[in-house]
């Protein structure tokens, strides 16, 4: 049985892939996404006052999923395959525009 962190990551990847639509996701971009947000689940961004995303997933998860989907949508605008560069830029843009206290510190 997967632990809760694995379940959250599966949900995040699913939302990201939905946002990518029909675009392929390069394996290095997928790896970048998993590494960034797996670490993020256990982090406590400055604005989150000591709380971790995984601690508030049940309440905030819907909002997180919307942001992951938006990251995928923006990353896919660059072409038929989502690469690390487009994904990184999309993630930083969405995180920077969000008022979510759990977004990674840029």
XYZ file of C-alpha atoms in Angstrom:
106
model
C 0.000 0.000 0.000
C 1.497 3.385 -0.938
C 2.057 5.931 1.800
C 0.239 9.276 1.722
C 3.171 11.096 0.129
C 3.121 8.661 -2.809
C -0.618 9.178 -3.182
C -0.185 12.955 -3.188
C 2.578 12.705 -5.803
C 0.399 10.465 -7.975
C -2.369 13.060 -7.784
C 0.076 15.866 -8.610
C 1.488 13.991 -11.621
C -2.012 13.202 -12.842
C -3.068 16.873 -12.662
C 0.158 17.982 -14.366
C -0.329 15.442 -17.169
C -3.956 16.536 -17.615
C -2.759 20.100 -18.042
C -0.267 18.987 -20.694
C -3.180 17.740 -22.803
C -1.908 15.873 -25.849
C 1.712 16.988 -25.459
C 4.327 14.382 -24.656
C 6.350 14.835 -21.472
C 10.083 14.267 -21.870
C 11.491 11.841 -19.302
C 13.897 14.443 -17.920
C 11.014 16.899 -17.517
C 8.980 14.256 -15.697
C 11.954 13.563 -13.435
C 12.345 17.320 -12.764
C 8.668 17.569 -11.803
C 8.815 14.589 -9.437
C 12.035 15.739 -7.762
C 10.809 19.307 -7.289
C 7.404 18.512 -5.904
C 8.324 15.404 -3.923
C 10.755 17.545 -1.937
C 8.159 20.326 -1.815
C 5.618 18.062 -0.079
C 7.922 17.853 2.942
C 9.074 21.476 2.868
C 7.810 24.351 4.916
C 7.909 27.466 2.725
C 8.519 30.710 4.603
C 4.958 31.925 4.061
C 3.439 28.677 5.387
C 4.311 29.325 9.028
C 5.830 25.911 9.691
C 3.172 23.890 7.884
C 4.046 21.457 5.095
C 1.913 20.906 1.993
C 1.432 17.242 2.898
C 0.022 18.312 6.288
C -2.730 20.387 4.676
C -3.384 18.316 1.533
C -6.857 17.245 2.611
C -7.909 20.901 2.878
C -5.680 22.558 0.229
C -5.201 19.703 -2.251
C -7.830 20.927 -4.709
C -5.987 24.229 -5.065
C -2.647 22.443 -5.436
C -4.130 20.282 -8.196
C -5.348 23.339 -10.088
C -1.856 24.829 -9.978
C -0.241 21.589 -11.206
C -2.712 21.468 -14.069
C -1.910 25.098 -14.930
C 1.817 24.330 -14.876
C 1.202 21.529 -17.372
C -0.968 23.734 -19.578
C 1.637 26.472 -19.724
C 4.537 24.086 -20.234
C 2.716 22.427 -23.146
C 2.296 25.739 -24.961
C 5.927 25.537 -26.040
C 5.397 22.666 -28.475
C 4.527 19.020 -28.863
C 6.904 17.799 -26.133
C 7.239 19.335 -22.676
C 10.917 19.724 -21.830
C 12.684 20.772 -18.648
C 13.174 24.377 -19.737
C 9.515 24.970 -20.579
C 8.401 23.118 -17.445
C 10.752 25.050 -15.182
C 9.593 28.383 -16.612
C 5.933 27.404 -16.331
C 6.344 26.220 -12.730
C 8.155 29.374 -11.668
C 5.523 31.547 -13.352
C 2.580 29.766 -11.726
C 4.275 29.665 -8.331
C 5.246 33.341 -8.575
C 1.724 34.441 -9.510
C 0.035 32.391 -6.832
C -0.923 33.774 -3.468
C -0.678 30.278 -2.017
C 1.533 30.295 1.087
C 2.653 26.752 0.237
C 4.210 27.538 -3.141
C 7.941 26.881 -3.101
C 10.140 29.800 -2.131
C 11.562 31.008 -5.444
